[in-house]
C-alpha cells in the first residue's frame, strides 16, 4: 500500500456526550468449554444486530455492572452485538493459566494464551446465539490490545474484520517488569482525575459504585508475572506486522505512562507507511485509566467507529 495520512485527533472529556442509560439487553453467561476452566462472559445485543464487536478487556477486569454499562453503550451506539469474556487466569473463579501456556508467556510469547482466550470467545458466540459474523469489529483496551492483535488470524477466519480499535496498547515498548510496574503505579495515581469525569451522571456513578461492591477477579502471583512478561515486550508490533489490516484506530491518554508517547508515535508512523487508514487519537489530560471515564468512552466510540460505514 501507499502511505496514508492518518488523521490525528485530540479529545477532552465532555460530560455533555453522555446520554441516558441505553435500554440494551446484556446477558451474563458462565462459559465451560469442554476440558477448560469456567469463565464469565457478557453478550450485549441491540434490537437489529448489524454484526459483532469482539471486545478484549484490560487487566483485572470484573464483568460486573461497570462493564455491563460499557457493553450496553457500545451495542447501542454501533448496532453491533458486543461479546466480551474474562481474561484466562483472571476470573472470579481464580483458575490458573495452564502451565504449558504460562511457560510460553514467561518467554514473552502470547499466542497460546490468545488461543485459549479465543476458545471462550467462540463459546460466548455460541451460547449467546450470535449468528452474524459477516461484519466484525475488534476492540482491545490495555492488556486486551495484545490479546486482540494475537487473535486476529483466527478472528479473520470467522468473518471479515472491518476494523481494529486499540485503546492504550501497552506491549509496544520493550522494558523490564520493574519498569512496567513503576509505570502502572504512576498511572493508577491518575485514576481519581479519570473518575471525576463521571460526576454529574447519576446512572454512570451508580454503575461504578455497584461495581466497587462486587468481588474482584483473582489471580496467582506466577500468572501475574507471566502476564507482565508478555506486556513488557513489543509483541503487539510483531503481531500487527503479521496480518492484513483494513483499518486501525489508536487511542492514548496524553498523560499515560504505560502507553509511551514515543512508541505510540512510532506505531502511528508504521501504520501510515503500511497505508492503513483510521484515526490516531489522544485524550487530553488523562492517563492510562481513561477507559474508566464514561464521557471519554462515549466520545471514543464515535471517533473510532462513527465513520466506518457500519452495515444496515
PDB file of N, CA and C in Angstrom, residues 18-28 42-45 53 55 61-78 80 82 84 139 198 201-211 214 291-298 301:
ATOM      1  N   UNK A  18     -22.535  12.233  27.333  1.00  0.00           N
ATOM      2  CA  UNK A  18     -23.205  11.088  27.949  1.00  0.00           C
ATOM      3  C   UNK A  18     -24.711  11.203  27.777  1.00  0.00           C
ATOM      4  N   UNK A  19     -25.315  10.132  27.304  1.00  0.00           N
ATOM      5  CA  UNK A  19     -26.759  10.081  27.098  1.00  0.00           C
ATOM      6  C   UNK A  19     -27.415   9.275  28.215  1.00  0.00           C
ATOM      7  N   UNK A  20     -28.761   9.227  28.239  1.00  0.00           N
ATOM      8  CA  UNK A  20     -29.431   8.349  29.214  1.00  0.00           C
ATOM      9  C   UNK A  20     -28.979   6.898  29.035  1.00  0.00           C
ATOM     10  N   UNK A  21     -29.104   6.138  30.081  1.00  0.00           N
ATOM     11  CA  UNK A  21     -28.651   4.743  30.030  1.00  0.00           C
ATOM     12  C   UNK A  21     -29.379   3.992  28.916  1.00  0.00           C
ATOM     13  N   UNK A  22     -28.643   3.338  28.022  1.00  0.00           N
ATOM     14  CA  UNK A  22     -29.304   2.652  26.904  1.00  0.00           C
ATOM     15  C   UNK A  22     -30.083   1.430  27.371  1.00  0.00           C
ATOM     16  N   UNK A  23     -31.211   1.217  26.735  1.00  0.00           N
ATOM     17  CA  UNK A  23     -32.062   0.072  27.072  1.00  0.00           C
ATOM     18  C   UNK A  23     -31.661  -1.114  26.204  1.00  0.00           C
ATOM     19  N   UNK A  24     -30.463  -1.627  26.429  1.00  0.00           N
ATOM     20  CA  UNK A  24     -29.930  -2.743  25.662  1.00  0.00           C
ATOM     21  C   UNK A  24     -29.824  -3.960  26.570  1.00  0.00           C
ATOM     22  N   UNK A  25     -30.256  -5.092  26.082  1.00  0.00           N
ATOM     23  CA  UNK A  25     -30.186  -6.323  26.852  1.00  0.00           C
ATOM     24  C   UNK A  25     -28.743  -6.824  26.906  1.00  0.00           C
ATOM     25  N   UNK A  26     -28.225  -6.999  28.107  1.00  0.00           N
ATOM     26  CA  UNK A  26     -26.879  -7.555  28.302  1.00  0.00           C
ATOM     27  C   UNK A  26     -27.024  -8.815  29.146  1.00  0.00           C
ATOM     28  N   UNK A  27     -26.672  -9.944  28.579  1.00  0.00           N
ATOM     29  CA  UNK A  27     -26.779 -11.216  29.295  1.00  0.00           C
ATOM     30  C   UNK A  27     -25.399 -11.654  29.784  1.00  0.00           C
ATOM     31  N   UNK A  28     -25.355 -12.165  30.997  1.00  0.00           N
ATOM     32  CA  UNK A  28     -24.123 -12.697  31.556  1.00  0.00           C
ATOM     33  C   UNK A  28     -24.175 -14.220  31.503  1.00  0.00           C
ATOM     34  N   UNK A  42     -20.032 -11.605  28.811  1.00  0.00           N
ATOM     35  CA  UNK A  42     -21.181 -10.741  28.588  1.00  0.00           C
ATOM     36  C   UNK A  42     -21.488 -10.706  27.092  1.00  0.00           C
ATOM     37  N   UNK A  43     -22.775 -10.707  26.758  1.00  0.00           N
ATOM     38  CA  UNK A  43     -23.223 -10.530  25.373  1.00  0.00           C
ATOM     39  C   UNK A  43     -24.300  -9.453  25.382  1.00  0.00           C
ATOM     40  N   UNK A  44     -24.016  -8.333  24.730  1.00  0.00           N
ATOM     41  CA  UNK A  44     -24.954  -7.214  24.635  1.00  0.00           C
ATOM     42  C   UNK A  44     -25.531  -7.195  23.227  1.00  0.00           C
ATOM     43  N   UNK A  45     -26.851  -7.295  23.129  1.00  0.00           N
ATOM     44  CA  UNK A  45     -27.492  -7.476  21.832  1.00  0.00           C
ATOM     45  C   UNK A  45     -28.409  -6.306  21.506  1.00  0.00           C
ATOM     46  N   UNK A  53     -19.035  -6.966  17.596  1.00  0.00           N
ATOM     47  CA  UNK A  53     -17.859  -6.289  18.145  1.00  0.00           C
ATOM     48  C   UNK A  53     -17.277  -7.208  19.212  1.00  0.00           C
ATOM     49  N   UNK A  55     -14.792  -7.636  22.054  1.00  0.00           N
ATOM     50  CA  UNK A  55     -14.160  -6.685  22.969  1.00  0.00           C
ATOM     51  C   UNK A  55     -13.242  -7.444  23.935  1.00  0.00           C
ATOM     52  N   UNK A  61     -10.103  -7.032  35.063  1.00  0.00           N
ATOM     53  CA  UNK A  61     -11.454  -6.550  34.742  1.00  0.00           C
ATOM     54  C   UNK A  61     -12.511  -7.547  35.201  1.00  0.00           C
ATOM     55  N   UNK A  62     -13.399  -7.074  36.056  1.00  0.00           N
ATOM     56  CA  UNK A  62     -14.536  -7.867  36.510  1.00  0.00           C
ATOM     57  C   UNK A  62     -15.749  -7.561  35.627  1.00  0.00           C
ATOM     58  N   UNK A  63     -16.432  -8.593  35.176  1.00  0.00           N
ATOM     59  CA  UNK A  63     -17.584  -8.385  34.294  1.00  0.00           C
ATOM     60  C   UNK A  63     -18.842  -8.156  35.130  1.00  0.00           C
ATOM     61  N   UNK A  64     -18.863  -7.021  35.823  1.00  0.00           N
ATOM     62  CA  UNK A  64     -19.997  -6.641  36.639  1.00  0.00           C
ATOM     63  C   UNK A  64     -20.709  -5.427  36.084  1.00  0.00           C
ATOM     64  N   UNK A  65     -21.356  -4.642  36.932  1.00  0.00           N
ATOM     65  CA  UNK A  65     -22.182  -3.514  36.475  1.00  0.00           C
ATOM     66  C   UNK A  65     -21.450  -2.505  35.599  1.00  0.00           C
ATOM     67  N   UNK A  66     -20.166  -2.268  35.881  1.00  0.00           N
ATOM     68  CA  UNK A  66     -19.431  -1.260  35.108  1.00  0.00           C
ATOM     69  C   UNK A  66     -19.201  -1.716  33.674  1.00  0.00           C
ATOM     70  N   UNK A  67     -18.782  -2.956  33.490  1.00  0.00           N
ATOM     71  CA  UNK A  67     -18.582  -3.470  32.134  1.00  0.00           C
ATOM     72  C   UNK A  67     -19.915  -3.686  31.430  1.00  0.00           C
ATOM     73  N   UNK A  68     -20.946  -4.026  32.181  1.00  0.00           N
ATOM     74  CA  UNK A  68     -22.279  -4.154  31.573  1.00  0.00           C
ATOM     75  C   UNK A  68     -22.713  -2.816  30.987  1.00  0.00           C
ATOM     76  N   UNK A  69     -22.469  -1.731  31.723  1.00  0.00           N
ATOM     77  CA  UNK A  69     -22.821  -0.397  31.221  1.00  0.00           C
ATOM     78  C   UNK A  69     -22.044  -0.071  29.956  1.00  0.00           C
ATOM     79  N   UNK A  70     -20.751  -0.396  29.934  1.00  0.00           N
ATOM     80  CA  UNK A  70     -19.942  -0.123  28.742  1.00  0.00           C
ATOM     81  C   UNK A  70     -20.449  -0.921  27.549  1.00  0.00           C
ATOM     82  N   UNK A  71     -20.716  -2.208  27.780  1.00  0.00           N
ATOM     83  CA  UNK A  71     -21.168  -3.051  26.672  1.00  0.00           C
ATOM     84  C   UNK A  71     -22.517  -2.593  26.131  1.00  0.00           C
ATOM     85  N   UNK A  72     -23.416  -2.187  27.032  1.00  0.00           N
ATOM     86  CA  UNK A  72     -24.719  -1.694  26.586  1.00  0.00           C
ATOM     87  C   UNK A  72     -24.542  -0.452  25.720  1.00  0.00           C
ATOM     88  N   UNK A  73     -23.654   0.456  26.140  1.00  0.00           N
ATOM     89  CA  UNK A  73     -23.394   1.652  25.335  1.00  0.00           C
ATOM     90  C   UNK A  73     -22.822   1.284  23.976  1.00  0.00           C
ATOM     91  N   UNK A  74     -21.806   0.411  23.953  1.00  0.00           N
ATOM     92  CA  UNK A  74     -21.165   0.048  22.688  1.00  0.00           C
ATOM     93  C   UNK A  74     -22.166  -0.590  21.726  1.00  0.00           C
ATOM     94  N   UNK A  75     -23.024  -1.465  22.253  1.00  0.00           N
ATOM     95  CA  UNK A  75     -24.021  -2.107  21.396  1.00  0.00           C
ATOM     96  C   UNK A  75     -25.032  -1.099  20.875  1.00  0.00           C
ATOM     97  N   UNK A  76     -25.454  -0.184  21.744  1.00  0.00           N
ATOM     98  CA  UNK A  76     -26.437   0.828  21.356  1.00  0.00           C
ATOM     99  C   UNK A  76     -25.876   1.787  20.311  1.00  0.00           C
ATOM    100  N   UNK A  77     -24.617   2.197  20.499  1.00  0.00           N
ATOM    101  CA  UNK A  77     -24.019   3.200  19.615  1.00  0.00           C
ATOM    102  C   UNK A  77     -23.624   2.636  18.255  1.00  0.00           C
ATOM    103  N   UNK A  78     -23.323   1.334  18.195  1.00  0.00           N
ATOM    104  CA  UNK A  78     -22.806   0.755  16.951  1.00  0.00           C
ATOM    105  C   UNK A  78     -23.780  -0.173  16.252  1.00  0.00           C
ATOM    106  N   UNK A  80     -23.943  -3.167  16.906  1.00  0.00           N
ATOM    107  CA  UNK A  80     -23.212  -4.425  16.855  1.00  0.00           C
ATOM    108  C   UNK A  80     -23.453  -5.208  18.148  1.00  0.00           C
ATOM    109  N   UNK A  82     -22.117  -6.998  21.125  1.00  0.00           N
ATOM    110  CA  UNK A  82     -20.838  -6.902  21.824  1.00  0.00           C
ATOM    111  C   UNK A  82     -20.616  -8.168  22.633  1.00  0.00           C
ATOM    112  N   UNK A  84     -17.776 -10.091  25.170  1.00  0.00           N
ATOM    113  CA  UNK A  84     -16.563  -9.933  25.973  1.00  0.00           C
ATOM    114  C   UNK A  84     -16.486 -11.077  26.975  1.00  0.00           C
ATOM    115  N   UNK A 139     -12.083  -4.721  19.378  1.00  0.00           N
ATOM    116  CA  UNK A 139     -11.702  -3.649  20.286  1.00  0.00           C
ATOM    117  C   UNK A 139     -10.902  -4.222  21.444  1.00  0.00           C
ATOM    118  N   UNK A 198     -16.866  11.345  35.595  1.00  0.00           N
ATOM    119  CA  UNK A 198     -18.181  10.689  35.607  1.00  0.00           C
ATOM    120  C   UNK A 198     -19.208  11.425  36.459  1.00  0.00           C
ATOM    121  N   UNK A 201     -23.512  12.422  36.349  1.00  0.00           N
ATOM    122  CA  UNK A 201     -24.306  11.451  35.585  1.00  0.00           C
ATOM    123  C   UNK A 201     -24.687  10.328  36.546  1.00  0.00           C
ATOM    124  N   UNK A 202     -25.889  10.418  37.081  1.00  0.00           N
ATOM    125  CA  UNK A 202     -26.290   9.567  38.197  1.00  0.00           C
ATOM    126  C   UNK A 202     -26.185   8.096  37.867  1.00  0.00           C
ATOM    127  N   UNK A 203     -26.654   7.695  36.683  1.00  0.00           N
ATOM    128  CA  UNK A 203     -26.648   6.275  36.367  1.00  0.00           C
ATOM    129  C   UNK A 203     -25.232   5.750  36.158  1.00  0.00           C
ATOM    130  N   UNK A 204     -24.345   6.602  35.656  1.00  0.00           N
ATOM    131  CA  UNK A 204     -22.947   6.205  35.473  1.00  0.00           C
ATOM    132  C   UNK A 204     -22.282   6.011  36.833  1.00  0.00           C
ATOM    133  N   UNK A 205     -22.459   6.983  37.716  1.00  0.00           N
ATOM    134  CA  UNK A 205     -21.869   6.897  39.054  1.00  0.00           C
ATOM    135  C   UNK A 205     -22.436   5.692  39.800  1.00  0.00           C
ATOM    136  N   UNK A 206     -23.740   5.431  39.659  1.00  0.00           N
ATOM    137  CA  UNK A 206     -24.359   4.289  40.331  1.00  0.00           C
ATOM    138  C   UNK A 206     -23.762   2.972  39.832  1.00  0.00           C
ATOM    139  N   UNK A 207     -23.522   2.872  38.519  1.00  0.00           N
ATOM    140  CA  UNK A 207     -22.921   1.653  37.971  1.00  0.00           C
ATOM    141  C   UNK A 207     -21.518   1.455  38.509  1.00  0.00           C
ATOM    142  N   UNK A 208     -20.770   2.551  38.615  1.00  0.00           N
ATOM    143  CA  UNK A 208     -19.404   2.461  39.128  1.00  0.00           C
ATOM    144  C   UNK A 208     -19.394   2.047  40.607  1.00  0.00           C
ATOM    145  N   UNK A 209     -20.283   2.637  41.382  1.00  0.00           N
ATOM    146  CA  UNK A 209     -20.361   2.283  42.803  1.00  0.00           C
ATOM    147  C   UNK A 209     -20.804   0.832  42.993  1.00  0.00           C
ATOM    148  N   UNK A 210     -21.739   0.393  42.169  1.00  0.00           N
ATOM    149  CA  UNK A 210     -22.176  -1.000  42.250  1.00  0.00           C
ATOM    150  C   UNK A 210     -21.019  -1.940  41.938  1.00  0.00           C
ATOM    151  N   UNK A 211     -20.182  -1.544  40.985  1.00  0.00           N
ATOM    152  CA  UNK A 211     -19.020  -2.363  40.641  1.00  0.00           C
ATOM    153  C   UNK A 211     -18.055  -2.474  41.816  1.00  0.00           C
ATOM    154  N   UNK A 214     -18.700  -5.264  44.116  1.00  0.00           N
ATOM    155  CA  UNK A 214     -18.574  -6.614  43.566  1.00  0.00           C
ATOM    156  C   UNK A 214     -17.212  -7.213  43.934  1.00  0.00           C
ATOM    157  N   UNK A 291     -10.185   4.598  30.080  1.00  0.00           N
ATOM    158  CA  UNK A 291     -11.315   3.728  29.738  1.00  0.00           C
ATOM    159  C   UNK A 291     -12.302   3.592  30.890  1.00  0.00           C
ATOM    160  N   UNK A 292     -12.004   4.259  32.019  1.00  0.00           N
ATOM    161  CA  UNK A 292     -12.934   4.300  33.152  1.00  0.00           C
ATOM    162  C   UNK A 292     -13.686   5.634  33.214  1.00  0.00           C
ATOM    163  N   UNK A 293     -13.538   6.440  32.202  1.00  0.00           N
ATOM    164  CA  UNK A 293     -14.293   7.685  32.070  1.00  0.00           C
ATOM    165  C   UNK A 293     -15.418   7.460  31.067  1.00  0.00           C
ATOM    166  N   UNK A 294     -16.667   7.494  31.542  1.00  0.00           N
ATOM    167  CA  UNK A 294     -17.756   7.223  30.607  1.00  0.00           C
ATOM    168  C   UNK A 294     -17.893   8.297  29.522  1.00  0.00           C
ATOM    169  N   UNK A 295     -17.716   9.597  29.861  1.00  0.00           N
ATOM    170  CA  UNK A 295     -17.725  10.582  28.771  1.00  0.00           C
ATOM    171  C   UNK A 295     -16.689  10.284  27.702  1.00  0.00           C
ATOM    172  N   UNK A 296     -15.506   9.832  28.111  1.00  0.00           N
ATOM    173  CA  UNK A 296     -14.460   9.506  27.140  1.00  0.00           C
ATOM    174  C   UNK A 296     -14.855   8.286  26.318  1.00  0.00           C
ATOM    175  N   UNK A 297     -15.423   7.273  26.970  1.00  0.00           N
ATOM    176  CA  UNK A 297     -15.853   6.083  26.227  1.00  0.00           C
ATOM    177  C   UNK A 297     -16.846   6.459  25.140  1.00  0.00           C
ATOM    178  N   UNK A 298     -17.813   7.307  25.491  1.00  0.00           N
ATOM    179  CA  UNK A 298     -18.821   7.736  24.510  1.00  0.00           C
ATOM    180  C   UNK A 298     -18.163   8.482  23.348  1.00  0.00           C
ATOM    181  N   UNK A 301     -16.067   6.060  21.175  1.00  0.00           N
ATOM    182  CA  UNK A 301     -16.891   5.211  20.324  1.00  0.00           C
ATOM    183  C   UNK A 301     -17.204   5.916  19.013  1.00  0.00           C
TER     184      UNK A 301
END
